[in-house]
């Protein structure tokens, strides 16, 4: 039995930890990243974003080249090899005229782009980015990220970049080089030059490559990025620099949002799970899982214990929902709404430890939410802590079908029994 519990903790721990706040991340659209690159003097093709077909037409005219690329803006990787829910192939198209930009924009905007990374439903395309088509002589790969193990910024580069980077990692791992940056020293000119030599560029492009890498590292530090991925980083001709970022994916540390106002103003809610947006507004941590028992708990540790014990009795959690210190009637109601919006849910398990929040107050919230939302699935509430008896009394006197417990094991057993009935 113990093994099963440990197994579950292992399966869900990563996913839950990522959502718990320590490592929440903001992603921004490619066209926003390009704006940031330009600000720091890093080469990137000229481009204009558009949110309507007419705007795309105007954007193409403004960019003013007769070789252009239209790129779907959706927060997912692998767009070039993706396809749309309409059947249209690829989120990256080479075009020649503003009319084509308009036509492609109408086929891309507000449709879902499905890629290897997007999940089966795909990601909504909320904008298109029309860029000048730059002639690339060679495509390399470069990323900067925070290495968890060493707690140091890590720069990864490959002389073979572009759309097949996953294959390179498998078939030619020697092409991929790693460089650890010591934060006190920063990225030294020597290391930047060494990285530039490992990109497979011609010698005359190396100085510009080192310059680009140095500036990218500056962005990484100054903007509290957790990740910058440039793929491809290309050697180009006919530009005022020999090296350009043709695509950029940036991730930013949520914990630094207070000092990165501009970056955070670029958040695109259409790219996020609407339920998670609602949850976040109420300071709830919400992670969807595959089972049928909705869980509401307070505290991350209690959440993990709750999920383990449900699994132990043969149940399967539908979600993880942590209301932290804010188990107010309003947050409980929001939490119930989120849980019940999942049609798989056959029962709700509430496991709240009343410390700062008193059990009687939590019980009032539970009763109100159950009445207001006319909840029909069974509810098991395990309350512990201050004013427990008063809390249980409120539940009992409500006449509602809320099963009240003060011990975790019998409570978990009960909800599993009810949900599986
Ligand atoms: P991703 O598939 O989501 O990574 O999208 P990218 O922005 O990387 O575009 C896919 C591919 O299109 C890149 O790997 C490039 O080979 C190519 N590409 C994108 N923009 C340009 C451009 O301006 N010029 C050229 N020559 N190729 C481009
Ligand atoms: Mn790319």
XYZ file of C-alpha atoms and ligand atoms in Angstrom:
450
model
C 0.000 0.000 0.000
C 2.760 2.374 0.912
C 4.333 1.956 -2.502
C 1.196 3.135 -4.230
C 1.097 6.260 -2.147
C 4.720 7.042 -2.829
C 4.157 6.344 -6.494
C 1.432 8.943 -6.692
C 3.462 11.558 -4.944
C 6.184 10.979 -7.468
C 3.822 11.174 -10.467
C 2.167 14.434 -9.557
C 4.821 16.178 -7.541
C 6.565 17.853 -10.473
C 3.391 19.148 -12.027
C 2.076 20.429 -8.733
C 5.371 21.984 -7.670
C 5.521 23.915 -10.940
C 2.070 25.327 -10.271
C 2.668 26.105 -6.655
C 4.353 29.400 -7.185
C 8.013 28.602 -6.718
C 8.560 28.266 -10.427
C 5.585 29.833 -12.098
C 6.564 31.310 -15.360
C 5.317 33.948 -17.762
C 5.698 33.311 -21.470
C 5.387 36.106 -24.013
C 4.685 36.159 -27.733
C 7.494 36.120 -30.256
C 6.719 39.670 -31.422
C 7.083 40.949 -27.850
C 10.369 39.082 -27.485
C 11.537 40.670 -30.730
C 10.726 44.107 -29.291
C 12.890 43.293 -26.295
C 15.714 42.065 -28.514
C 15.660 45.296 -30.527
C 15.760 47.368 -27.342
C 18.986 45.632 -26.365
C 20.465 45.958 -29.854
C 20.218 42.276 -30.739
C 19.618 41.580 -34.431
C 16.168 40.302 -35.362
C 14.199 40.653 -38.614
C 12.020 43.768 -38.969
C 8.407 42.934 -38.258
C 4.920 44.097 -37.266
C 2.250 42.261 -35.308
C -1.411 42.223 -36.337
C -4.646 41.033 -34.776
C -6.934 41.363 -37.812
C -6.449 40.427 -41.496
C -6.575 44.126 -42.470
C -3.887 44.914 -39.923
C -1.792 42.089 -41.366
C -2.139 43.651 -44.816
C -1.038 47.020 -43.419
C 1.783 45.362 -41.472
C 3.132 43.727 -44.634
C 3.053 47.100 -46.436
C 4.843 48.745 -43.542
C 7.557 46.092 -43.350
C 7.827 46.761 -47.062
C 9.747 43.830 -48.474
C 8.645 41.496 -51.197
C 9.925 38.483 -49.351
C 8.067 38.103 -46.063
C 7.187 35.521 -43.439
C 3.806 35.324 -41.667
C 4.107 33.704 -38.266
C 1.252 32.544 -36.045
C 1.551 33.951 -32.526
C 0.564 31.265 -30.029
C 2.524 30.313 -26.940
C 3.804 26.988 -28.140
C 6.906 25.656 -29.839
C 7.204 23.761 -33.092
C 4.890 26.103 -34.993
C 6.661 25.563 -38.296
C 5.815 21.878 -38.267
C 2.369 22.331 -36.759
C -1.069 22.459 -38.396
C -4.362 24.236 -37.769
C -7.697 22.811 -36.684
C -8.900 23.937 -40.127
C -6.392 21.729 -41.919
C -4.040 24.575 -42.883
C -0.472 23.357 -42.614
C 2.251 25.178 -40.631
C 2.172 28.253 -38.451
C 5.093 29.794 -40.397
C 4.519 30.728 -44.065
C 6.785 32.340 -46.640
C 4.880 34.940 -48.680
C 5.477 37.702 -51.215
C 2.560 40.152 -51.050
C 0.411 42.061 -48.516
C -2.650 40.297 -49.982
C -1.161 36.962 -48.997
C -0.501 38.316 -45.520
C -4.168 39.273 -45.211
C -5.365 35.936 -46.539
C -3.108 33.885 -44.253
C -3.975 36.037 -41.254
C -7.671 35.310 -41.814
C -6.877 31.591 -41.873
C -4.705 31.724 -38.744
C -6.310 34.258 -36.392
C -8.685 32.824 -33.809
C -7.965 29.300 -34.967
C -6.096 26.683 -32.992
C -2.571 25.750 -33.960
C -1.671 22.196 -33.037
C 1.986 21.354 -32.547
C 4.053 18.643 -30.917
C 4.154 20.798 -27.789
C 0.638 22.264 -27.725
C -1.432 19.270 -26.680
C -4.178 17.807 -28.865
C -6.464 20.842 -28.651
C -3.768 23.201 -29.822
C -3.251 26.844 -28.922
C -5.384 29.759 -29.981
C -3.624 32.099 -32.402
C -4.248 35.561 -31.002
C -1.998 37.533 -33.365
C 0.160 37.129 -36.427
C 3.642 38.511 -36.846
C 4.640 39.682 -40.313
C 8.410 39.855 -40.735
C 10.904 40.586 -43.435
C 12.293 37.314 -44.799
C 15.967 37.341 -44.018
C 18.370 35.197 -45.976
C 19.911 32.672 -43.587
C 23.256 31.034 -44.403
C 23.364 28.840 -41.353
C 20.981 28.045 -38.480
C 22.313 27.470 -34.961
C 20.606 27.058 -31.591
C 21.163 28.992 -28.382
C 19.409 28.974 -25.049
C 20.055 30.453 -21.623
C 18.341 29.004 -18.585
C 18.691 28.695 -14.854
C 20.170 25.278 -14.129
C 18.369 23.914 -11.078
C 21.079 21.508 -10.028
C 24.029 23.892 -10.062
C 21.912 26.996 -9.400
C 23.885 28.688 -12.183
C 22.841 30.225 -15.473
C 23.499 27.675 -18.181
C 24.059 28.514 -21.838
C 23.371 25.707 -24.280
C 24.332 26.047 -27.904
C 24.339 23.880 -30.966
C 25.928 24.347 -34.358
C 22.827 22.670 -35.774
C 19.667 24.623 -35.078
C 16.298 25.050 -36.767
C 13.248 22.922 -36.767
C 14.976 19.598 -36.165
C 16.686 20.443 -32.880
C 15.092 17.434 -31.129
C 16.646 15.126 -33.726
C 20.047 16.752 -33.214
C 19.815 16.027 -29.495
C 19.169 12.369 -30.292
C 21.414 11.723 -33.300
C 24.275 14.126 -32.849
C 24.537 15.071 -29.163
C 28.145 16.192 -29.702
C 26.874 19.196 -31.626
C 25.355 20.457 -28.355
C 27.655 22.318 -25.965
C 27.019 23.580 -22.450
C 28.550 26.572 -20.687
C 27.943 27.373 -17.023
C 28.120 31.030 -16.052
C 29.360 32.001 -12.607
C 27.000 34.736 -11.478
C 29.688 36.800 -9.771
C 31.797 36.865 -12.940
C 28.921 37.082 -15.381
C 29.352 36.042 -18.975
C 33.023 36.814 -19.697
C 34.181 37.968 -23.162
C 36.234 34.777 -23.318
C 33.208 32.554 -22.798
C 31.119 34.579 -25.255
C 33.854 34.131 -27.879
C 34.028 30.414 -27.152
C 30.261 30.067 -27.563
C 30.434 32.022 -30.823
C 32.968 29.500 -32.133
C 30.568 26.629 -31.454
C 27.697 27.864 -33.606
C 29.001 26.628 -36.943
C 29.149 30.161 -38.328
C 31.823 31.515 -40.644
C 34.721 33.214 -38.894
C 33.624 36.679 -39.982
C 30.307 36.238 -38.121
C 31.890 35.254 -34.815
C 32.309 38.767 -33.417
C 28.641 39.579 -34.063
C 27.647 36.222 -32.559
C 29.641 36.907 -29.375
C 28.027 40.340 -29.188
C 24.539 38.831 -29.561
C 25.201 36.216 -26.865
C 26.517 38.895 -24.490
C 23.418 41.032 -24.987
C 21.106 38.044 -24.589
C 22.732 37.282 -21.266
C 22.215 40.921 -20.258
C 18.489 40.579 -21.048
C 18.389 37.313 -19.103
C 19.752 39.017 -15.981
C 18.054 42.392 -16.220
C 14.590 41.036 -17.037
C 14.574 38.171 -14.520
C 14.204 35.648 -17.296
C 14.144 31.977 -16.418
C 14.649 30.957 -19.995
C 15.621 32.417 -23.349
C 15.578 30.138 -26.354
C 16.733 31.355 -29.746
C 16.067 28.824 -32.465
C 17.246 29.479 -34.994
C 20.060 31.890 -34.231
C 21.144 32.462 -37.804
C 24.124 33.712 -39.711
C 22.597 36.112 -42.205
C 23.636 38.205 -45.189
C 22.568 41.610 -46.434
C 21.910 43.009 -42.938
C 23.829 45.399 -40.726
C 24.705 42.496 -38.478
C 25.836 39.026 -39.474
C 23.839 37.281 -36.765
C 20.097 37.412 -36.121
C 17.526 35.790 -33.846
C 14.856 34.418 -36.187
C 12.681 33.129 -33.360
C 12.779 33.798 -29.622
C 10.973 32.173 -26.735
C 11.256 33.922 -23.383
C 10.139 32.781 -19.949
C 10.108 35.064 -16.904
C 10.156 34.429 -13.200
C 6.753 35.138 -11.633
C 8.403 36.002 -8.338
C 9.987 39.002 -10.021
C 6.750 40.266 -11.564
C 6.673 43.249 -9.209
C 9.811 44.701 -10.781
C 9.088 43.688 -14.387
C 5.981 45.709 -15.087
C 6.530 46.071 -18.806
C 7.154 42.374 -19.353
C 4.109 41.457 -17.253
C 1.930 43.914 -19.163
C 2.555 41.596 -22.127
C 0.783 38.680 -20.518
C -1.786 37.236 -22.960
C -4.624 35.672 -20.967
C -6.060 34.051 -24.087
C -3.079 31.693 -23.957
C -3.791 30.493 -20.440
C -6.283 27.966 -19.114
C -9.366 30.093 -18.269
C -9.989 28.091 -15.093
C -6.468 28.775 -13.904
C -6.911 32.488 -14.612
C -10.067 32.522 -12.462
C -8.270 30.567 -9.753
C -5.282 32.889 -9.708
C -7.541 35.938 -9.333
C -8.860 34.436 -6.091
C -5.383 33.415 -4.942
C -6.182 29.765 -5.462
C -3.649 27.289 -6.767
C -5.425 25.017 -9.206
C -4.037 21.992 -10.987
C -6.282 19.764 -13.081
C -5.831 16.025 -12.854
C -7.570 13.110 -14.497
C -9.686 11.533 -11.721
C -13.222 12.081 -10.400
C -12.758 13.386 -6.849
C -12.575 17.150 -6.567
C -10.239 18.215 -3.766
C -10.177 21.442 -1.817
C -7.460 21.834 0.763
C -5.427 24.514 2.449
C -1.666 24.258 2.289
C 0.600 22.440 -0.132
C 1.702 19.774 2.320
C -1.886 18.924 3.190
C -2.671 18.788 -0.525
C -0.023 16.167 -1.155
C -1.099 14.141 1.865
C -4.741 14.356 0.759
C -4.002 13.130 -2.714
C -1.868 10.300 -1.416
C -4.500 9.075 0.984
C -7.273 9.253 -1.631
C -5.130 7.176 -3.948
C -4.396 4.795 -1.096
C -8.100 3.995 -0.730
C -8.464 3.447 -4.448
C -9.715 6.886 -5.455
C -8.462 9.284 -8.090
C -8.252 13.076 -7.585
C -9.799 15.277 -10.304
C -7.744 18.247 -9.304
C -5.583 19.862 -6.757
C -6.961 23.086 -5.341
C -5.198 24.914 -2.577
C -6.941 27.889 -1.005
C -3.919 28.648 1.168
C -4.752 30.867 4.115
C -7.848 32.274 2.443
C -10.615 29.777 3.150
C -13.283 32.489 3.128
C -16.861 31.785 1.988
C -16.076 33.581 -1.295
C -12.962 31.537 -2.079
C -14.754 28.308 -1.141
C -17.535 29.169 -3.544
C -15.089 30.013 -6.331
C -13.239 26.796 -5.596
C -16.438 24.737 -5.756
C -17.346 26.386 -9.063
C -13.963 25.467 -10.502
C -14.234 21.904 -9.232
C -17.784 21.455 -10.553
C -16.983 22.879 -13.983
C -15.266 19.528 -14.529
C -18.038 17.115 -15.514
C -15.981 14.114 -14.383
C -16.341 15.083 -10.748
C -18.415 12.571 -8.746
C -17.662 13.913 -5.298
C -15.896 16.710 -3.445
C -13.406 16.181 -0.699
C -12.650 19.132 1.550
C -9.669 18.827 3.833
C -9.074 22.015 5.744
C -6.966 22.622 8.746
C -8.391 25.478 10.712
C -5.559 27.436 12.181
C -5.859 31.090 11.344
C -9.229 30.361 9.752
C -11.650 28.858 12.231
C -13.581 25.674 11.425
C -16.949 27.302 12.104
C -16.203 29.975 9.534
C -15.081 27.380 7.000
C -18.225 25.341 7.709
C -20.423 28.386 7.080
C -18.618 28.893 3.783
C -19.128 25.261 2.833
C -22.817 25.332 3.617
C -23.330 28.592 1.717
C -21.400 27.398 -1.361
C -23.292 24.083 -1.391
C -26.629 25.905 -1.232
C -25.741 28.693 -3.683
C -24.424 26.304 -6.296
C -27.052 23.605 -5.645
C -24.318 21.011 -5.438
C -25.672 17.537 -6.155
C -22.508 15.445 -5.832
C -21.646 14.162 -2.343
C -19.322 16.252 -0.198
C -17.027 14.935 2.493
C -15.497 17.537 4.756
C -12.645 16.786 7.049
C -12.089 19.753 9.293
C -9.446 20.054 11.947
C -8.375 22.761 14.321
C -9.899 25.740 16.057
C -13.667 25.664 16.736
C -14.049 22.184 15.262
C -17.154 21.273 17.211
C -18.928 24.479 16.250
C -18.027 23.786 12.627
C -19.394 20.280 12.702
C -22.580 21.518 14.323
C -23.142 24.041 11.544
C -22.755 21.322 8.930
C -25.072 18.949 10.751
C -27.768 21.555 11.297
C -27.699 22.668 7.664
C -29.544 19.493 6.715
C -27.298 19.243 3.648
C -25.671 16.009 2.582
C -22.223 16.975 3.760
C -20.413 14.168 5.567
C -18.307 15.594 8.306
C -15.159 13.982 9.734
C -12.295 15.016 11.947
C -9.884 12.215 10.944
C -8.299 11.992 7.505
C -8.394 8.237 6.877
C -12.105 7.552 7.395
C -12.927 10.752 5.513
C -10.877 9.680 2.502
C -12.393 6.205 2.632
C -15.877 7.725 2.610
C -15.344 10.011 -0.373
C -13.798 7.195 -2.407
C -16.756 4.969 -1.584
C -19.256 7.697 -2.545
C -17.472 8.787 -5.710
C -17.046 5.238 -6.959
C -20.638 4.252 -6.149
P 8.923 27.397 -34.503
O 8.683 26.262 -35.444
O 7.765 27.630 -33.581
O 10.205 27.249 -33.763
O 8.991 28.706 -35.414
P 10.228 29.501 -36.039
O 9.982 30.930 -35.827
O 11.530 28.973 -35.574
O 10.055 29.234 -37.589
C 10.261 27.956 -38.156
C 11.365 27.994 -39.191
O 11.080 28.941 -40.216
C 12.723 28.420 -38.620
O 13.407 27.341 -38.072
C 13.397 28.983 -39.839
O 14.079 27.958 -40.545
C 12.270 29.499 -40.693
N 12.180 30.960 -40.600
C 11.462 31.681 -39.750
N 11.649 32.997 -39.968
C 12.502 33.101 -40.997
C 13.086 34.179 -41.720
O 12.883 35.364 -41.484
N 13.946 33.861 -42.731
C 14.232 32.572 -43.068
N 15.077 32.338 -44.051
N 13.707 31.545 -42.403
C 12.841 31.796 -41.407
Mn 11.940 28.206 -33.620
